[in-house]
Amino acid sequence: MARFELKLPKMGESVAEATITSWLKEVGDTIEADEAVLEIATDKVDSEVPSEVDGVLVEVLFNVDDVVQVGQTIAIIETEGEGGATTETVKQDNSPVPETEAEAVKEVSKTVEVAQQAAAPITSNDDRFYSPLVKNMAKAEGISQSELDAITGTGKDGRVTKNDMVAYLENRSSQPAKAAAQPATSAPAPKQQAKPQAPMQVAAGDEVIEMTRMGKIIAHHMVESTQTSAHVQSFIEADVTNIWNWRKKVKDSFAKREGQNLTFTPIFMEAIAKALRDHPMMNISVQGDKIIKKKNINLGMAAALPDGNLIVPVIKNADQLNLVGMTKQVNDLAGRARDGKLAPDDIQGGTYTVTNVGTFGSIMGTPVINQPQVGILALGAIRKVPAVIETPEGDFIGIRYKMYLSHSYDHRVVNGALGGQFVKSVKDYLESWDKNREI
């Protein structure tokens, strides 16, 4: 028999860890190659980890809710070895493999022992459990055991998660003193008490619904964004009559030729990408007291999921796409978002975000900035309205298709002039649409 180390695979650029959300197989179960063994979550995307070999699951090295680093061994699968007399450890790297059964057993035992030690929860004086990631964060930031015990956890059974630690560290600097900063000879500091929460008022017939994991992450991101950025909004109305009539004229032939449904979204995305190219200081992020000017224009496209949550897939290098390419990207990402088939890379690297509040009938909105970006544009519903039309022969009233553009931006680094000029550029691109454009 041989043993195969199932490792957490690389899931895309900048993705270094994942949380185990469920084991699909139990110890003793037979597994086929390419069959899913467990489910993991990276920020907003859920994925499955398949087996690369046929065999039997003999060791599970991490529990549900544990955070695992890319490349760590998460399970051991026993496979059929050649000849039956020699046991080999099947590895996913190029290091030498043992040649005898004794060496193989020794190496596998050592691997399992190390992994189990890394995965083992760490307890506090109050018998509270902490994952290795949380413990390492506490150590790196000089958080004492009593201070760690006082942090309110939002994980399973009140467990402190990575997000809890990040939120606590952001607010920690405002506290007058830290337990770790006290002299070693002083008396032990009194244990900090968690901030009391108002009791939940539940009346007869009320239903209490637990927030989903994604819902908790989104809630944390929204609060973090409003506490980080100085949100300011600019609103402008755009006349999209030419776009409305042009799309109506070409959408059937476009669908027949390209096999794609031409919606308004790729048209708007094209205009926004052009405006970002004209105003590169809207395509930035903030890190401390430094501004990072982005080379690529990667448009995030907020998409609603069937469960009511939101996800933001990213169109990479959006300014380099023609309308056909943009349409294919929009349709592909939107479809995979609805089906829960986005990969971690699909939601990474956004430099500016667009949300279509008009999908639900809203004429405008005040969206929250997607950190660490500095701007987000809400597209309102397209409405048929009476409007004053200026002509060389004079003004008259006509029926036009109009919509509001709502621009939220970070006033720490984007002043009102730039915020207004950017959304005005988007309006100008939309209103100057060539009604005779060929595609």
Short mmCIF file of C-alpha atoms in Angstrom, two decimals:
data_model
loop_
_atom_site.label_atom_id
_atom_site.label_comp_id
_atom_site.label_asym_id
_atom_site.label_seq_id
_atom_site.Cartn_x
_atom_site.Cartn_y
_atom_site.Cartn_z
CA MET A 1 0.00 0.00 0.00
CA ALA A 2 1.06 3.62 -0.55
CA ARG A 3 0.01 6.86 1.03
CA PHE A 4 -0.88 10.07 -0.79
CA GLU A 5 -0.72 13.49 0.90
CA LEU A 6 -3.71 15.58 -0.18
CA LYS A 7 -2.59 19.20 0.00
CA LEU A 8 -4.53 22.44 -0.21
CA PRO A 9 -3.99 23.44 -3.86
CA LYS A 10 -3.02 26.89 -5.09
CA MET A 11 -6.26 28.67 -5.89
CA GLY A 12 -5.11 31.80 -7.64
CA GLU A 13 -2.90 34.81 -7.28
CA SER A 14 -2.89 36.38 -3.79
CA VAL A 15 -4.93 33.52 -2.28
CA ALA A 16 -2.75 32.12 0.51
CA GLU A 17 -5.24 30.34 2.76
CA ALA A 18 -8.72 28.88 2.95
CA THR A 19 -11.23 27.86 5.59
CA ILE A 20 -12.54 24.30 5.63
CA THR A 21 -16.34 24.50 5.54
CA SER A 22 -17.23 20.79 5.36
CA TRP A 23 -15.76 17.33 4.81
CA LEU A 24 -17.57 15.47 2.06
CA LYS A 25 -15.78 12.21 2.90
CA GLU A 26 -15.16 10.49 6.23
CA VAL A 27 -12.23 8.38 7.38
CA GLY A 28 -12.65 4.92 5.86
CA ASP A 29 -14.53 6.12 2.77
CA THR A 30 -13.38 4.99 -0.66
CA ILE A 31 -12.45 7.88 -2.97
CA GLU A 32 -12.07 7.97 -6.73
CA ALA A 33 -9.71 10.27 -8.60
CA ASP A 34 -11.24 13.72 -9.23
CA GLU A 35 -13.91 13.09 -6.60
CA ALA A 36 -14.46 15.97 -4.16
CA VAL A 37 -13.13 15.28 -0.66
CA LEU A 38 -13.94 18.54 1.12
CA GLU A 39 -15.32 22.03 0.63
CA ILE A 40 -13.32 25.18 1.34
CA ALA A 41 -14.01 28.91 1.36
CA THR A 42 -11.72 31.77 0.36
CA ASP A 43 -13.27 35.09 1.29
CA LYS A 44 -16.48 34.95 -0.82
CA VAL A 45 -15.88 31.95 -3.08
CA ASP A 46 -16.67 28.37 -2.10
CA SER A 47 -14.71 25.58 -3.81
CA GLU A 48 -14.22 21.83 -3.66
CA VAL A 49 -10.90 20.05 -3.27
CA PRO A 50 -10.80 16.85 -5.35
CA SER A 51 -8.58 13.83 -4.87
CA GLU A 52 -5.86 13.20 -7.41
CA VAL A 53 -5.81 9.45 -6.79
CA ASP A 54 -8.05 6.46 -6.13
CA GLY A 55 -7.88 5.16 -2.58
CA VAL A 56 -9.24 5.18 0.95
CA LEU A 57 -9.30 8.22 3.25
CA VAL A 58 -7.29 7.20 6.33
CA GLU A 59 -6.36 10.51 7.99
CA VAL A 60 -8.12 13.89 8.33
CA LEU A 61 -5.69 16.50 9.64
CA PHE A 62 -7.95 19.53 10.01
CA ASN A 63 -11.44 20.20 11.34
CA VAL A 64 -14.30 22.26 9.96
CA ASP A 65 -13.67 26.02 10.43
CA ASP A 66 -9.89 25.52 10.56
CA VAL A 67 -7.83 27.88 8.41
CA VAL A 68 -5.34 26.06 6.18
CA GLN A 69 -2.42 27.51 4.24
CA VAL A 70 -1.88 26.72 0.56
CA GLY A 71 0.42 23.71 0.27
CA GLN A 72 -0.40 22.26 3.70
CA THR A 73 -1.32 18.57 3.89
CA ILE A 74 -4.98 18.30 4.87
CA ALA A 75 -5.61 14.55 4.52
CA ILE A 76 -3.91 11.20 3.89
CA ILE A 77 -5.29 8.82 1.27
CA GLU A 78 -4.13 5.21 1.16
CA THR A 79 -3.67 3.89 -2.36
CA GLU A 80 -2.76 0.57 -3.96
CA GLY A 81 1.04 0.33 -4.41
CA GLU A 82 2.84 -1.74 -7.01
CA GLY A 83 4.04 -5.19 -5.95
CA GLY A 84 2.38 -5.12 -2.54
CA ALA A 85 5.71 -5.66 -0.67
CA THR A 86 7.00 -2.09 -0.58
CA THR A 87 5.16 0.84 0.91
CA GLU A 88 5.90 4.20 -0.68
CA THR A 89 4.77 7.67 0.23
CA VAL A 90 3.22 9.34 -2.81
CA LYS A 91 4.35 12.98 -2.80
CA GLN A 92 3.32 16.06 -4.75
CA ASP A 93 6.85 17.50 -4.90
CA ASN A 94 10.17 16.28 -6.29
CA SER A 95 11.78 15.25 -3.00
CA PRO A 96 13.14 11.66 -2.75
CA VAL A 97 10.67 8.97 -1.68
CA PRO A 98 11.62 6.27 0.83
CA GLU A 99 12.42 2.86 -0.55
CA THR A 100 11.52 0.63 2.36
CA GLU A 101 8.37 0.05 4.32
CA ALA A 102 9.97 1.14 7.60
CA GLU A 103 11.15 4.44 6.14
CA ALA A 104 7.78 5.07 4.53
CA VAL A 105 5.85 4.46 7.74
CA LYS A 106 8.29 6.65 9.69
CA GLU A 107 7.96 9.55 7.24
CA VAL A 108 4.16 9.38 7.02
CA SER A 109 3.89 9.20 10.81
CA LYS A 110 6.11 12.24 11.13
CA THR A 111 4.05 14.17 8.54
CA VAL A 112 0.79 13.31 10.29
CA GLU A 113 2.18 14.24 13.69
CA VAL A 114 3.40 17.65 12.50
CA ALA A 115 0.13 18.40 10.73
CA GLN A 116 -1.93 17.36 13.74
CA GLN A 117 0.15 19.55 16.02
CA ALA A 118 -0.36 22.50 13.68
CA ALA A 119 -4.08 21.83 13.48
CA ALA A 120 -4.62 21.20 17.17
CA PRO A 121 -6.66 23.96 18.80
CA ILE A 122 -4.90 26.02 21.47
CA THR A 123 -6.69 26.58 24.73
CA SER A 124 -6.74 29.51 27.07
CA ASN A 125 -7.10 29.59 30.82
CA ASP A 126 -10.87 29.62 30.30
CA ASP A 127 -10.76 26.50 28.09
CA ARG A 128 -11.45 28.65 25.05
CA PHE A 129 -10.22 27.31 21.71
CA TYR A 130 -8.05 29.25 19.24
CA SER A 131 -6.84 28.23 15.80
CA PRO A 132 -3.11 28.41 15.03
CA LEU A 133 -3.73 31.38 12.70
CA VAL A 134 -5.45 33.39 15.44
CA LYS A 135 -2.76 32.46 17.96
CA ASN A 136 -0.01 33.53 15.56
CA MET A 137 -1.76 36.85 14.88
CA ALA A 138 -2.05 37.47 18.62
CA LYS A 139 1.64 36.69 19.13
CA ALA A 140 2.73 38.93 16.26
CA GLU A 141 0.67 41.85 17.56
CA GLY A 142 1.70 41.42 21.22
CA ILE A 143 -1.79 40.52 22.41
CA SER A 144 -1.74 38.93 25.86
CA GLN A 145 -3.80 35.87 26.76
CA SER A 146 -6.23 37.92 28.87
CA GLU A 147 -6.68 40.39 26.02
CA LEU A 148 -7.27 37.54 23.56
CA ASP A 149 -9.82 35.96 25.90
CA ALA A 150 -11.79 39.22 25.94
CA ILE A 151 -12.31 39.33 22.15
CA THR A 152 -15.84 38.45 21.10
CA GLY A 153 -15.83 35.62 18.57
CA THR A 154 -18.28 35.30 15.69
CA GLY A 155 -17.25 31.80 14.67
CA LYS A 156 -18.77 28.47 15.59
CA ASP A 157 -19.36 28.16 19.37
CA GLY A 158 -18.09 31.71 19.84
CA ARG A 159 -14.73 30.95 18.30
CA VAL A 160 -12.47 33.89 17.41
CA THR A 161 -11.92 34.03 13.64
CA LYS A 162 -9.41 35.84 11.46
CA ASN A 163 -12.00 38.52 10.69
CA ASP A 164 -12.60 39.04 14.42
CA MET A 165 -8.86 39.57 14.91
CA VAL A 166 -8.62 42.00 11.98
CA ALA A 167 -11.57 44.04 13.30
CA TYR A 168 -10.14 44.06 16.82
CA LEU A 169 -6.68 45.15 15.67
CA GLU A 170 -8.14 48.03 13.66
CA ASN A 171 -9.85 49.41 16.77
CA ARG A 172 -7.12 48.45 19.21
CA SER A 173 -4.99 51.51 18.58
CA SER A 174 -7.71 53.72 20.06
CA GLN A 175 -7.57 51.93 23.41
CA PRO A 176 -5.58 53.79 26.07
CA ALA A 177 -3.38 50.86 27.02
CA LYS A 178 -2.54 47.28 26.09
CA ALA A 179 -2.06 44.43 28.45
CA ALA A 180 1.15 43.44 26.63
CA ALA A 181 2.67 46.86 27.26
CA GLN A 182 2.55 46.58 31.08
CA PRO A 183 5.81 45.99 32.99
CA ALA A 184 6.52 42.38 33.84
CA THR A 185 6.79 43.24 37.55
CA SER A 186 3.36 44.83 37.82
CA ALA A 187 0.32 43.06 39.16
CA PRO A 188 -1.70 41.09 36.60
CA ALA A 189 -4.07 43.31 34.68
CA PRO A 190 -7.75 42.63 35.25
CA LYS A 191 -9.34 40.60 32.50
CA GLN A 192 -11.00 42.77 29.88
CA GLN A 193 -14.68 42.28 29.53
CA ALA A 194 -16.33 41.90 26.15
CA LYS A 195 -18.60 44.78 25.22
CA PRO A 196 -22.09 43.81 26.36
CA GLN A 197 -24.66 43.48 23.63
CA ALA A 198 -28.25 44.60 23.92
CA PRO A 199 -30.52 41.63 24.55
CA MET A 200 -32.27 40.31 21.46
CA GLN A 201 -35.94 41.21 21.44
CA VAL A 202 -37.86 38.27 20.03
CA ALA A 203 -41.63 38.37 20.12
CA ALA A 204 -43.99 35.45 19.72
CA GLY A 205 -44.04 34.31 16.11
CA ASP A 206 -40.72 35.97 15.22
CA GLU A 207 -38.19 33.87 13.33
CA VAL A 208 -34.51 34.03 14.24
CA ILE A 209 -32.29 33.43 11.17
CA GLU A 210 -28.59 32.74 11.50
CA MET A 211 -26.46 34.84 9.14
CA THR A 212 -24.63 32.81 6.52
CA ARG A 213 -20.85 32.75 6.45
CA MET A 214 -20.84 34.98 3.39
CA GLY A 215 -23.36 37.31 5.00
CA LYS A 216 -21.06 37.73 8.01
CA ILE A 217 -18.09 38.49 5.75
CA ILE A 218 -20.08 41.06 3.77
CA ALA A 219 -21.34 42.69 6.98
CA HIS A 220 -17.79 42.99 8.26
CA HIS A 221 -16.54 44.45 4.95
CA MET A 222 -19.35 47.04 4.85
CA VAL A 223 -18.70 48.25 8.40
CA GLU A 224 -14.95 48.27 7.76
CA SER A 225 -15.41 50.35 4.61
CA THR A 226 -17.61 53.01 6.25
CA GLN A 227 -15.11 53.25 9.13
CA THR A 228 -12.15 53.53 6.73
CA SER A 229 -13.24 55.78 3.86
CA ALA A 230 -14.82 59.24 3.98
CA HIS A 231 -17.76 58.54 1.70
CA VAL A 232 -18.98 61.37 -0.55
CA GLN A 233 -21.49 61.09 -3.39
CA SER A 234 -21.99 62.89 -6.71
CA PHE A 235 -25.08 62.36 -8.87
CA ILE A 236 -25.60 63.08 -12.54
CA GLU A 237 -28.33 62.30 -15.08
CA ALA A 238 -27.43 60.83 -18.45
CA ASP A 239 -29.52 60.71 -21.61
CA VAL A 240 -29.10 57.20 -23.04
CA THR A 241 -31.70 57.43 -25.81
CA ASN A 242 -29.12 56.73 -28.54
CA ILE A 243 -27.91 53.64 -26.67
CA TRP A 244 -31.47 52.42 -26.10
CA ASN A 245 -32.41 52.71 -29.77
CA TRP A 246 -29.08 51.32 -31.02
CA ARG A 247 -29.27 48.23 -28.81
CA LYS A 248 -32.86 47.62 -29.86
CA LYS A 249 -31.74 47.72 -33.50
CA VAL A 250 -28.70 45.39 -33.23
CA LYS A 251 -29.42 42.99 -30.34
CA ASP A 252 -31.05 40.27 -32.48
CA SER A 253 -28.32 40.22 -35.12
CA PHE A 254 -25.69 40.39 -32.38
CA ALA A 255 -27.16 37.35 -30.61
CA LYS A 256 -27.34 35.43 -33.90
CA ARG A 257 -23.75 36.26 -34.85
CA GLU A 258 -22.01 36.04 -31.46
CA GLY A 259 -24.32 33.68 -29.57
CA GLN A 260 -24.46 36.27 -26.76
CA ASN A 261 -27.25 38.37 -25.28
CA LEU A 262 -26.33 42.05 -25.59
CA THR A 263 -27.42 43.82 -22.39
CA PHE A 264 -26.79 47.42 -21.34
CA THR A 265 -24.13 46.39 -18.81
CA PRO A 266 -21.19 45.88 -21.23
CA ILE A 267 -22.02 49.18 -22.91
CA PHE A 268 -21.85 50.97 -19.55
CA MET A 269 -18.67 49.08 -18.61
CA GLU A 270 -16.98 50.24 -21.80
CA ALA A 271 -17.80 53.88 -21.00
CA ILE A 272 -16.59 53.53 -17.39
CA ALA A 273 -13.31 51.92 -18.49
CA LYS A 274 -12.70 54.83 -20.86
CA ALA A 275 -13.45 57.35 -18.11
CA LEU A 276 -10.98 55.61 -15.77
CA ARG A 277 -8.34 55.83 -18.47
CA ASP A 278 -9.04 59.58 -18.70
CA HIS A 279 -8.92 59.98 -14.90
CA PRO A 280 -6.20 57.59 -13.64
CA MET A 281 -6.34 59.00 -10.10
CA MET A 282 -9.72 57.31 -9.73
CA ASN A 283 -8.01 53.99 -10.45
CA ILE A 284 -6.05 53.93 -7.19
CA SER A 285 -6.01 52.36 -3.75
CA VAL A 286 -4.86 53.64 -0.36
CA GLN A 287 -2.42 51.84 1.91
CA GLY A 288 -1.71 53.76 5.10
CA ASP A 289 -0.52 57.20 4.03
CA LYS A 290 0.50 56.04 0.55
CA ILE A 291 -1.48 56.02 -2.71
CA ILE A 292 -1.04 53.13 -5.12
CA LYS A 293 -1.77 54.12 -8.72
CA LYS A 294 -2.94 51.02 -10.57
CA LYS A 295 -1.54 50.18 -13.98
CA ASN A 296 -4.41 47.91 -15.03
CA ILE A 297 -8.09 48.85 -15.16
CA ASN A 298 -9.93 45.90 -13.60
CA LEU A 299 -13.66 46.53 -13.24
CA GLY A 300 -15.54 44.80 -10.43
CA MET A 301 -19.13 43.96 -11.36
CA ALA A 302 -21.40 43.55 -8.33
CA ALA A 303 -23.77 40.61 -8.86
CA ALA A 304 -26.67 39.52 -6.68
CA LEU A 305 -26.82 35.84 -5.75
CA PRO A 306 -29.98 33.72 -5.40
CA ASP A 307 -29.57 33.66 -1.59
CA GLY A 308 -29.62 37.47 -1.41
CA ASN A 309 -25.88 37.90 -0.90
CA LEU A 310 -23.58 39.85 -3.18
CA ILE A 311 -20.38 38.94 -5.00
CA VAL A 312 -18.07 41.05 -7.16
CA PRO A 313 -16.40 39.22 -10.07
CA VAL A 314 -13.73 41.24 -11.86
CA ILE A 315 -13.29 42.03 -15.56
CA LYS A 316 -9.50 42.19 -16.01
CA ASN A 317 -7.98 44.84 -18.30
CA ALA A 318 -11.45 46.13 -19.17
CA ASP A 319 -10.11 49.08 -21.17
CA GLN A 320 -8.50 46.69 -23.65
CA LEU A 321 -11.75 44.91 -24.57
CA ASN A 322 -14.00 45.80 -27.48
CA LEU A 323 -17.76 45.59 -27.01
CA VAL A 324 -17.94 41.96 -28.14
CA GLY A 325 -15.20 40.93 -25.72
CA MET A 326 -16.78 42.95 -22.91
CA THR A 327 -20.17 41.32 -23.53
CA LYS A 328 -18.68 37.84 -23.36
CA GLN A 329 -16.84 38.66 -20.13
CA VAL A 330 -19.94 40.17 -18.49
CA ASN A 331 -22.19 37.26 -19.46
CA ASP A 332 -19.65 34.62 -18.44
CA LEU A 333 -18.94 36.11 -15.00
CA ALA A 334 -22.60 36.86 -14.28
CA GLY A 335 -23.64 33.32 -15.24
CA ARG A 336 -20.93 31.62 -13.17
CA ALA A 337 -21.72 33.91 -10.22
CA ARG A 338 -25.37 32.82 -10.26
CA ASP A 339 -24.34 29.16 -10.50
CA GLY A 340 -21.74 29.41 -7.73
CA LYS A 341 -18.92 28.44 -10.11
CA LEU A 342 -16.60 31.42 -9.75
CA ALA A 343 -12.95 30.65 -9.07
CA PRO A 344 -10.98 32.61 -6.44
CA ASP A 345 -9.08 34.46 -9.19
CA ASP A 346 -12.38 35.72 -10.62
CA ILE A 347 -12.94 38.05 -7.64
CA GLN A 348 -9.33 39.21 -7.17
CA GLY A 349 -7.58 42.36 -8.32
CA GLY A 350 -10.47 44.78 -8.84
CA THR A 351 -9.48 48.47 -9.07
CA TYR A 352 -12.96 50.05 -9.41
CA THR A 353 -16.46 48.66 -8.90
CA VAL A 354 -19.80 49.10 -10.66
CA THR A 355 -23.18 48.10 -9.22
CA ASN A 356 -26.46 48.12 -11.15
CA VAL A 357 -29.13 49.21 -8.67
CA GLY A 358 -31.49 49.80 -11.58
CA THR A 359 -31.93 46.04 -11.92
CA PHE A 360 -34.26 46.22 -8.92
CA GLY A 361 -36.03 49.41 -10.02
CA SER A 362 -33.99 51.93 -8.01
CA ILE A 363 -33.34 55.19 -9.84
CA MET A 364 -30.21 55.95 -7.79
CA GLY A 365 -28.25 54.78 -4.76
CA THR A 366 -25.37 55.54 -2.41
CA PRO A 367 -23.18 52.42 -2.68
CA VAL A 368 -20.45 51.55 -0.16
CA ILE A 369 -16.90 51.57 -1.51
CA ASN A 370 -15.31 48.15 -2.06
CA GLN A 371 -12.05 48.38 -0.08
CA PRO A 372 -9.25 49.10 -0.80
CA GLN A 373 -10.64 50.87 -3.87
CA VAL A 374 -11.61 54.55 -3.74
CA GLY A 375 -14.74 54.64 -5.89
CA ILE A 376 -17.90 52.78 -6.88
CA LEU A 377 -20.54 53.75 -9.44
CA ALA A 378 -24.23 52.84 -9.12
CA LEU A 379 -26.24 52.60 -12.34
CA GLY A 380 -29.87 53.60 -11.88
CA ALA A 381 -32.90 52.34 -13.77
CA ILE A 382 -33.41 53.61 -17.32
CA ARG A 383 -36.65 55.61 -17.42
CA LYS A 384 -38.70 57.06 -20.28
CA VAL A 385 -39.28 60.70 -19.29
CA PRO A 386 -40.34 64.01 -20.87
CA ALA A 387 -37.34 66.27 -21.41
CA VAL A 388 -36.40 69.60 -22.94
CA ILE A 389 -34.54 69.07 -26.20
CA GLU A 390 -32.40 71.89 -27.56
CA THR A 391 -32.15 72.25 -31.34
CA PRO A 392 -30.97 75.00 -33.72
CA GLU A 393 -34.64 75.71 -34.43
CA GLY A 394 -35.44 76.11 -30.72
CA ASP A 395 -36.34 74.04 -27.66
CA PHE A 396 -39.15 71.51 -27.51
CA ILE A 397 -40.41 68.74 -25.24
CA GLY A 398 -39.71 65.15 -26.26
CA ILE A 399 -39.64 61.62 -24.83
CA ARG A 400 -36.12 60.54 -23.82
CA TYR A 401 -34.54 57.56 -22.05
CA LYS A 402 -32.60 58.75 -19.01
CA MET A 403 -30.81 57.33 -16.00
CA TYR A 404 -28.98 58.54 -12.90
CA LEU A 405 -25.35 57.73 -12.20
CA SER A 406 -24.45 57.75 -8.48
CA HIS A 407 -20.75 58.01 -7.74
CA SER A 408 -19.46 57.22 -4.22
CA TYR A 409 -15.79 58.09 -3.67
CA ASP A 410 -13.24 58.30 -0.87
CA HIS A 411 -12.88 61.96 0.10
CA ARG A 412 -9.56 61.24 1.82
CA VAL A 413 -7.87 61.09 -1.58
CA VAL A 414 -10.51 62.08 -4.15
CA ASN A 415 -11.76 65.66 -4.01
CA GLY A 416 -15.12 66.83 -5.29
CA ALA A 417 -13.67 68.10 -8.55
CA LEU A 418 -12.17 64.76 -9.56
CA GLY A 419 -15.20 62.82 -8.31
CA GLY A 420 -17.53 65.03 -10.33
CA GLN A 421 -15.33 65.13 -13.44
CA PHE A 422 -15.10 61.35 -13.54
CA VAL A 423 -18.86 60.73 -13.45
CA LYS A 424 -19.33 63.58 -15.97
CA SER A 425 -16.93 61.76 -18.32
CA VAL A 426 -19.01 58.59 -18.03
CA LYS A 427 -22.13 60.62 -18.88
CA ASP A 428 -20.43 62.20 -21.89
CA TYR A 429 -19.33 58.82 -23.27
CA LEU A 430 -22.86 57.45 -22.91
CA GLU A 431 -24.54 60.45 -24.48
CA SER A 432 -22.11 60.58 -27.42
CA TRP A 433 -22.86 56.99 -28.39
CA ASP A 434 -22.82 56.58 -32.17
CA LYS A 435 -26.30 55.41 -33.13
CA ASN A 436 -24.86 54.13 -36.43
CA ARG A 437 -22.06 52.17 -34.77
CA GLU A 438 -21.06 48.90 -36.38
CA ILE A 439 -20.12 45.86 -34.33
#
